[in-house]
Amino acid sequence: MTVGERQGADAGAGAGRVAVGTGKPTAAVEAVMPDAVVSGTVYDGYGREAGGGLVLEGGVLARVLPRGYSGEADVSGAFIVPGLVDVHCHGGGGASFPDDVDPRSIRKAIGAHRASGTTALLASLVSMADPLPAIRALVPFCESGELAGIHMEGPYVSPHKAGAQNPAAIRGADPEELAAWLEEGKGFVKTMTIAPEADHAMEAVRILLAHGAKPSWGHTAASGETAAQALEATSRCAAELGFEGVPQTVTHLFNAMPPIDHREPGPVREFLAAARKGRAIVETIGDGVHLAPALVEDIHEWAGANAAFVTDAMAAAGMPEGRYALGGLDVDVREGAARLAGRETIAGGCSRLSDQLALFARRGALPFGQIVRACVAVPARAASIERAKGVTLDFEPGKRPNFVVFDRGFSPVCVVRE
């Protein structure tokens, strides 16, 4: 059976949205033997079919088996995919990165995503009066390689498109404040969500790029003209500073920004145009709640290698429905969606990245390889973490691999990290 045939066979189930967690991981993190044969169709991080299995010797990749391998194996599945990379995640397993600075809670949130196949993760904060305690708590996990970095979502965003951000913490950019945060982050702050219209936004961009981080445009009420100017100015600034790689991203495209209008297309059109030209990478939350799945597929067709899947997950990821916290605000999870308590405002996501991969693989509209690329290579490039622990782009013999084994229904059955 081909990949396309498998996708078509599974397209009827779960075609609309991912399911909220049950409190149990979707896959056990198996302790694969140091010497093991793992069989299944292998895809690299760019979504290219690369073989029929992996051979581990001493925990190191010895060789990639030829396509169509049908011999004995210690672990068998339909597909072997590099460990997934989530660059926008606020928590999981009942723990929240912005709210829970205890190391045990941070480990719990990381583990909730790792158990279902995310081997590289950025911990996302939200708009806060003082994010330094959270930054300081996360840095040791970055230094050890348990986290690939930190994403700051705010506080330099629009109060008119706050979403689930605390309005009391939103403010214009303060260059001295930002520089202090980045210094405390020790180079691990990789991206920061900023509204193009925020006061001193371009000063903040220059400071971010100078520290090796990049702006992620979002939570904005900007006009299309303002967005276009910010995109162009950031590209110029990056060139002046010699910044390598794509200089900017877009935080959860469409969400917390004006919709497209036929006379005033607004910032979404500019962000998509920048992605098509390779000047930006756009995030999409493919959980079936934040965006219609057909629109997600359109975005990935239009933006190609410059569109990434992210979860925007909060503490409820991998947990039952109920009440949780995000940035000090109460959030109720019901009917598969997280919303601010007593309101209809969406407050983050409840999925893990493997849930989104499965949803779109089962729908069958996007090639499976493209979905893999949008879950691995594109987010890694978006955050410039291609060499971070937990990231595997190519299965190179002699290295400790990160990979997920999926069954025919695109459920993860085995996760291996480093």
mmCIF file with all atom_site columns, N, CA, C and O in Angstrom, residues 87 122 148 190-191 212-214 243-247 249 281 377-388 391:
data_model
loop_
_atom_site.group_PDB
_atom_site.id
_atom_site.type_symbol
_atom_site.label_atom_id
_atom_site.label_alt_id
_atom_site.label_comp_id
_atom_site.label_asym_id
_atom_site.label_entity_id
_atom_site.label_seq_id
_atom_site.pdbx_PDB_ins_code
_atom_site.Cartn_x
_atom_site.Cartn_y
_atom_site.Cartn_z
_atom_site.occupancy
_atom_site.B_iso_or_equiv
_atom_site.pdbx_formal_charge
_atom_site.auth_seq_id
_atom_site.auth_comp_id
_atom_site.auth_asym_id
_atom_site.auth_atom_id
_atom_site.pdbx_PDB_model_num
ATOM 1   N N  . VAL A 1 87  ? 7.977  24.968 17.845 1.00 0.00 ? 87  VAL A N  1
ATOM 2   C CA . VAL A 1 87  ? 8.624  26.229 18.209 1.00 0.00 ? 87  VAL A CA 1
ATOM 3   C C  . VAL A 1 87  ? 7.653  27.238 18.810 1.00 0.00 ? 87  VAL A C  1
ATOM 4   O O  . VAL A 1 87  ? 7.988  28.415 18.971 1.00 0.00 ? 87  VAL A O  1
ATOM 5   N N  . LEU A 1 122 ? 10.559 24.672 21.829 1.00 0.00 ? 122 LEU A N  1
ATOM 6   C CA . LEU A 1 122 ? 10.752 25.998 22.399 1.00 0.00 ? 122 LEU A CA 1
ATOM 7   C C  . LEU A 1 122 ? 9.680  26.202 23.461 1.00 0.00 ? 122 LEU A C  1
ATOM 8   O O  . LEU A 1 122 ? 8.499  25.938 23.220 1.00 0.00 ? 122 LEU A O  1
ATOM 9   N N  . ALA A 1 148 ? 15.070 23.482 23.390 1.00 0.00 ? 148 ALA A N  1
ATOM 10  C CA . ALA A 1 148 ? 15.880 24.033 22.304 1.00 0.00 ? 148 ALA A CA 1
ATOM 11  C C  . ALA A 1 148 ? 15.936 25.554 22.361 1.00 0.00 ? 148 ALA A C  1
ATOM 12  O O  . ALA A 1 148 ? 16.688 26.163 21.602 1.00 0.00 ? 148 ALA A O  1
ATOM 13  N N  . LYS A 1 190 ? 14.970 32.677 21.204 1.00 0.00 ? 190 LYS A N  1
ATOM 14  C CA . LYS A 1 190 ? 15.112 32.490 19.760 1.00 0.00 ? 190 LYS A CA 1
ATOM 15  C C  . LYS A 1 190 ? 14.159 33.374 18.953 1.00 0.00 ? 190 LYS A C  1
ATOM 16  O O  . LYS A 1 190 ? 14.523 33.846 17.877 1.00 0.00 ? 190 LYS A O  1
ATOM 17  N N  . THR A 1 191 ? 12.944 33.572 19.452 1.00 0.00 ? 191 THR A N  1
ATOM 18  C CA . THR A 1 191 ? 11.956 34.377 18.730 1.00 0.00 ? 191 THR A CA 1
ATOM 19  C C  . THR A 1 191 ? 11.136 35.177 19.740 1.00 0.00 ? 191 THR A C  1
ATOM 20  O O  . THR A 1 191 ? 11.020 34.790 20.906 1.00 0.00 ? 191 THR A O  1
ATOM 21  N N  . GLY A 1 212 ? 20.953 37.479 18.074 1.00 0.00 ? 212 GLY A N  1
ATOM 22  C CA . GLY A 1 212 ? 20.750 36.182 17.442 1.00 0.00 ? 212 GLY A CA 1
ATOM 23  C C  . GLY A 1 212 ? 19.328 35.679 17.505 1.00 0.00 ? 212 GLY A C  1
ATOM 24  O O  . GLY A 1 212 ? 19.062 34.520 17.173 1.00 0.00 ? 212 GLY A O  1
ATOM 25  N N  . ALA A 1 213 ? 18.396 36.534 17.929 1.00 0.00 ? 213 ALA A N  1
ATOM 26  C CA . ALA A 1 213 ? 16.977 36.171 17.956 1.00 0.00 ? 213 ALA A CA 1
ATOM 27  C C  . ALA A 1 213 ? 16.285 36.851 16.786 1.00 0.00 ? 213 ALA A C  1
ATOM 28  O O  . ALA A 1 213 ? 16.906 37.589 16.018 1.00 0.00 ? 213 ALA A O  1
ATOM 29  N N  . LYS A 1 214 ? 15.001 36.634 16.635 1.00 0.00 ? 214 LYS A N  1
ATOM 30  C CA . LYS A 1 214 ? 14.292 37.242 15.511 1.00 0.00 ? 214 LYS A CA 1
ATOM 31  C C  . LYS A 1 214 ? 12.868 37.603 15.908 1.00 0.00 ? 214 LYS A C  1
ATOM 32  O O  . LYS A 1 214 ? 12.283 36.975 16.805 1.00 0.00 ? 214 LYS A O  1
ATOM 33  N N  . PHE A 1 243 ? 22.953 38.921 9.689  1.00 0.00 ? 243 PHE A N  1
ATOM 34  C CA . PHE A 1 243 ? 22.171 37.860 10.312 1.00 0.00 ? 243 PHE A CA 1
ATOM 35  C C  . PHE A 1 243 ? 21.949 36.738 9.301  1.00 0.00 ? 243 PHE A C  1
ATOM 36  O O  . PHE A 1 243 ? 21.495 36.973 8.186  1.00 0.00 ? 243 PHE A O  1
ATOM 37  N N  . GLU A 1 244 ? 22.254 35.518 9.691  1.00 0.00 ? 244 GLU A N  1
ATOM 38  C CA . GLU A 1 244 ? 22.115 34.383 8.788  1.00 0.00 ? 244 GLU A CA 1
ATOM 39  C C  . GLU A 1 244 ? 20.760 33.711 8.953  1.00 0.00 ? 244 GLU A C  1
ATOM 40  O O  . GLU A 1 244 ? 20.242 33.603 10.063 1.00 0.00 ? 244 GLU A O  1
ATOM 41  N N  . GLY A 1 245 ? 20.200 33.252 7.861  1.00 0.00 ? 245 GLY A N  1
ATOM 42  C CA . GLY A 1 245 ? 18.923 32.553 7.889  1.00 0.00 ? 245 GLY A CA 1
ATOM 43  C C  . GLY A 1 245 ? 17.764 33.497 7.696  1.00 0.00 ? 245 GLY A C  1
ATOM 44  O O  . GLY A 1 245 ? 17.925 34.712 7.546  1.00 0.00 ? 245 GLY A O  1
ATOM 45  N N  . VAL A 1 246 ? 16.554 32.932 7.687  1.00 0.00 ? 246 VAL A N  1
ATOM 46  C CA . VAL A 1 246 ? 15.353 33.746 7.534  1.00 0.00 ? 246 VAL A CA 1
ATOM 47  C C  . VAL A 1 246 ? 15.270 34.692 8.726  1.00 0.00 ? 246 VAL A C  1
ATOM 48  O O  . VAL A 1 246 ? 15.427 34.283 9.872  1.00 0.00 ? 246 VAL A O  1
ATOM 49  N N  . PRO A 1 247 ? 15.044 35.993 8.505  1.00 0.00 ? 247 PRO A N  1
ATOM 50  C CA . PRO A 1 247 ? 15.165 36.956 9.608  1.00 0.00 ? 247 PRO A CA 1
ATOM 51  C C  . PRO A 1 247 ? 13.919 37.147 10.449 1.00 0.00 ? 247 PRO A C  1
ATOM 52  O O  . PRO A 1 247 ? 13.979 37.847 11.460 1.00 0.00 ? 247 PRO A O  1
ATOM 53  N N  . THR A 1 249 ? 9.629  35.571 11.499 1.00 0.00 ? 249 THR A N  1
ATOM 54  C CA . THR A 1 249 ? 8.556  34.601 11.377 1.00 0.00 ? 249 THR A CA 1
ATOM 55  C C  . THR A 1 249 ? 7.230  35.312 11.638 1.00 0.00 ? 249 THR A C  1
ATOM 56  O O  . THR A 1 249 ? 7.198  36.502 11.927 1.00 0.00 ? 249 THR A O  1
ATOM 57  N N  . ILE A 1 281 ? 8.816  32.980 7.627  1.00 0.00 ? 281 ILE A N  1
ATOM 58  C CA . ILE A 1 281 ? 8.184  31.681 7.815  1.00 0.00 ? 281 ILE A CA 1
ATOM 59  C C  . ILE A 1 281 ? 6.921  31.905 8.634  1.00 0.00 ? 281 ILE A C  1
ATOM 60  O O  . ILE A 1 281 ? 6.961  32.590 9.663  1.00 0.00 ? 281 ILE A O  1
ATOM 61  N N  . ALA A 1 377 ? 11.845 20.230 9.545  1.00 0.00 ? 377 ALA A N  1
ATOM 62  C CA . ALA A 1 377 ? 12.858 21.133 8.993  1.00 0.00 ? 377 ALA A CA 1
ATOM 63  C C  . ALA A 1 377 ? 12.434 22.592 9.006  1.00 0.00 ? 377 ALA A C  1
ATOM 64  O O  . ALA A 1 377 ? 13.239 23.481 9.297  1.00 0.00 ? 377 ALA A O  1
ATOM 65  N N  . VAL A 1 378 ? 11.155 22.864 8.682  1.00 0.00 ? 378 VAL A N  1
ATOM 66  C CA . VAL A 1 378 ? 10.722 24.264 8.607  1.00 0.00 ? 378 VAL A CA 1
ATOM 67  C C  . VAL A 1 378 ? 10.720 24.928 9.982  1.00 0.00 ? 378 VAL A C  1
ATOM 68  O O  . VAL A 1 378 ? 11.285 26.016 10.142 1.00 0.00 ? 378 VAL A O  1
ATOM 69  N N  . PRO A 1 379 ? 10.124 24.326 11.022 1.00 0.00 ? 379 PRO A N  1
ATOM 70  C CA . PRO A 1 379 ? 10.213 24.967 12.332 1.00 0.00 ? 379 PRO A CA 1
ATOM 71  C C  . PRO A 1 379 ? 11.642 25.071 12.857 1.00 0.00 ? 379 PRO A C  1
ATOM 72  O O  . PRO A 1 379 ? 11.992 26.058 13.528 1.00 0.00 ? 379 PRO A O  1
ATOM 73  N N  . ALA A 1 380 ? 12.474 24.082 12.565 1.00 0.00 ? 380 ALA A N  1
ATOM 74  C CA . ALA A 1 380 ? 13.874 24.176 13.005 1.00 0.00 ? 380 ALA A CA 1
ATOM 75  C C  . ALA A 1 380 ? 14.554 25.377 12.366 1.00 0.00 ? 380 ALA A C  1
ATOM 76  O O  . ALA A 1 380 ? 15.315 26.110 13.019 1.00 0.00 ? 380 ALA A O  1
ATOM 77  N N  . ARG A 1 381 ? 14.273 25.605 11.080 1.00 0.00 ? 381 ARG A N  1
ATOM 78  C CA . ARG A 1 381 ? 14.850 26.770 10.398 1.00 0.00 ? 381 ARG A CA 1
ATOM 79  C C  . ARG A 1 381 ? 14.229 28.059 10.903 1.00 0.00 ? 381 ARG A C  1
ATOM 80  O O  . ARG A 1 381 ? 14.906 29.085 11.023 1.00 0.00 ? 381 ARG A O  1
ATOM 81  N N  . ALA A 1 382 ? 12.935 28.019 11.242 1.00 0.00 ? 382 ALA A N  1
ATOM 82  C CA . ALA A 1 382 ? 12.259 29.218 11.728 1.00 0.00 ? 382 ALA A CA 1
ATOM 83  C C  . ALA A 1 382 ? 12.906 29.742 12.999 1.00 0.00 ? 382 ALA A C  1
ATOM 84  O O  . ALA A 1 382 ? 13.027 30.956 13.190 1.00 0.00 ? 382 ALA A O  1
ATOM 85  N N  . ALA A 1 383 ? 13.317 28.842 13.874 1.00 0.00 ? 383 ALA A N  1
ATOM 86  C CA . ALA A 1 383 ? 13.921 29.246 15.147 1.00 0.00 ? 383 ALA A CA 1
ATOM 87  C C  . ALA A 1 383 ? 15.440 29.164 15.135 1.00 0.00 ? 383 ALA A C  1
ATOM 88  O O  . ALA A 1 383 ? 16.078 29.407 16.161 1.00 0.00 ? 383 ALA A O  1
ATOM 89  N N  . SER A 1 384 ? 16.018 28.819 13.984 1.00 0.00 ? 384 SER A N  1
ATOM 90  C CA . SER A 1 384 ? 17.475 28.672 13.849 1.00 0.00 ? 384 SER A CA 1
ATOM 91  C C  . SER A 1 384 ? 18.028 27.685 14.883 1.00 0.00 ? 384 SER A C  1
ATOM 92  O O  . SER A 1 384 ? 19.027 27.952 15.559 1.00 0.00 ? 384 SER A O  1
ATOM 93  N N  . ILE A 1 385 ? 17.391 26.531 14.983 1.00 0.00 ? 385 ILE A N  1
ATOM 94  C CA . ILE A 1 385 ? 17.824 25.505 15.939 1.00 0.00 ? 385 ILE A CA 1
ATOM 95  C C  . ILE A 1 385 ? 18.175 24.208 15.222 1.00 0.00 ? 385 ILE A C  1
ATOM 96  O O  . ILE A 1 385 ? 18.033 23.109 15.776 1.00 0.00 ? 385 ILE A O  1
ATOM 97  N N  . GLU A 1 386 ? 18.650 24.333 13.999 1.00 0.00 ? 386 GLU A N  1
ATOM 98  C CA . GLU A 1 386 ? 18.952 23.129 13.218 1.00 0.00 ? 386 GLU A CA 1
ATOM 99  C C  . GLU A 1 386 ? 19.974 22.219 13.899 1.00 0.00 ? 386 GLU A C  1
ATOM 100 O O  . GLU A 1 386 ? 19.972 21.009 13.673 1.00 0.00 ? 386 GLU A O  1
ATOM 101 N N  . ARG A 1 387 ? 20.844 22.787 14.727 1.00 0.00 ? 387 ARG A N  1
ATOM 102 C CA . ARG A 1 387 ? 21.898 21.990 15.377 1.00 0.00 ? 387 ARG A CA 1
ATOM 103 C C  . ARG A 1 387 ? 21.607 21.715 16.848 1.00 0.00 ? 387 ARG A C  1
ATOM 104 O O  . ARG A 1 387 ? 22.476 21.224 17.567 1.00 0.00 ? 387 ARG A O  1
ATOM 105 N N  . ALA A 1 388 ? 20.418 22.011 17.296 1.00 0.00 ? 388 ALA A N  1
ATOM 106 C CA . ALA A 1 388 ? 20.071 21.807 18.702 1.00 0.00 ? 388 ALA A CA 1
ATOM 107 C C  . ALA A 1 388 ? 19.888 20.329 19.015 1.00 0.00 ? 388 ALA A C  1
ATOM 108 O O  . ALA A 1 388 ? 19.584 19.515 18.132 1.00 0.00 ? 388 ALA A O  1
ATOM 109 N N  . VAL A 1 391 ? 17.086 17.626 17.500 1.00 0.00 ? 391 VAL A N  1
ATOM 110 C CA . VAL A 1 391 ? 16.768 17.906 16.095 1.00 0.00 ? 391 VAL A CA 1
ATOM 111 C C  . VAL A 1 391 ? 17.572 16.980 15.198 1.00 0.00 ? 391 VAL A C  1
ATOM 112 O O  . VAL A 1 391 ? 18.804 16.931 15.267 1.00 0.00 ? 391 VAL A O  1
#
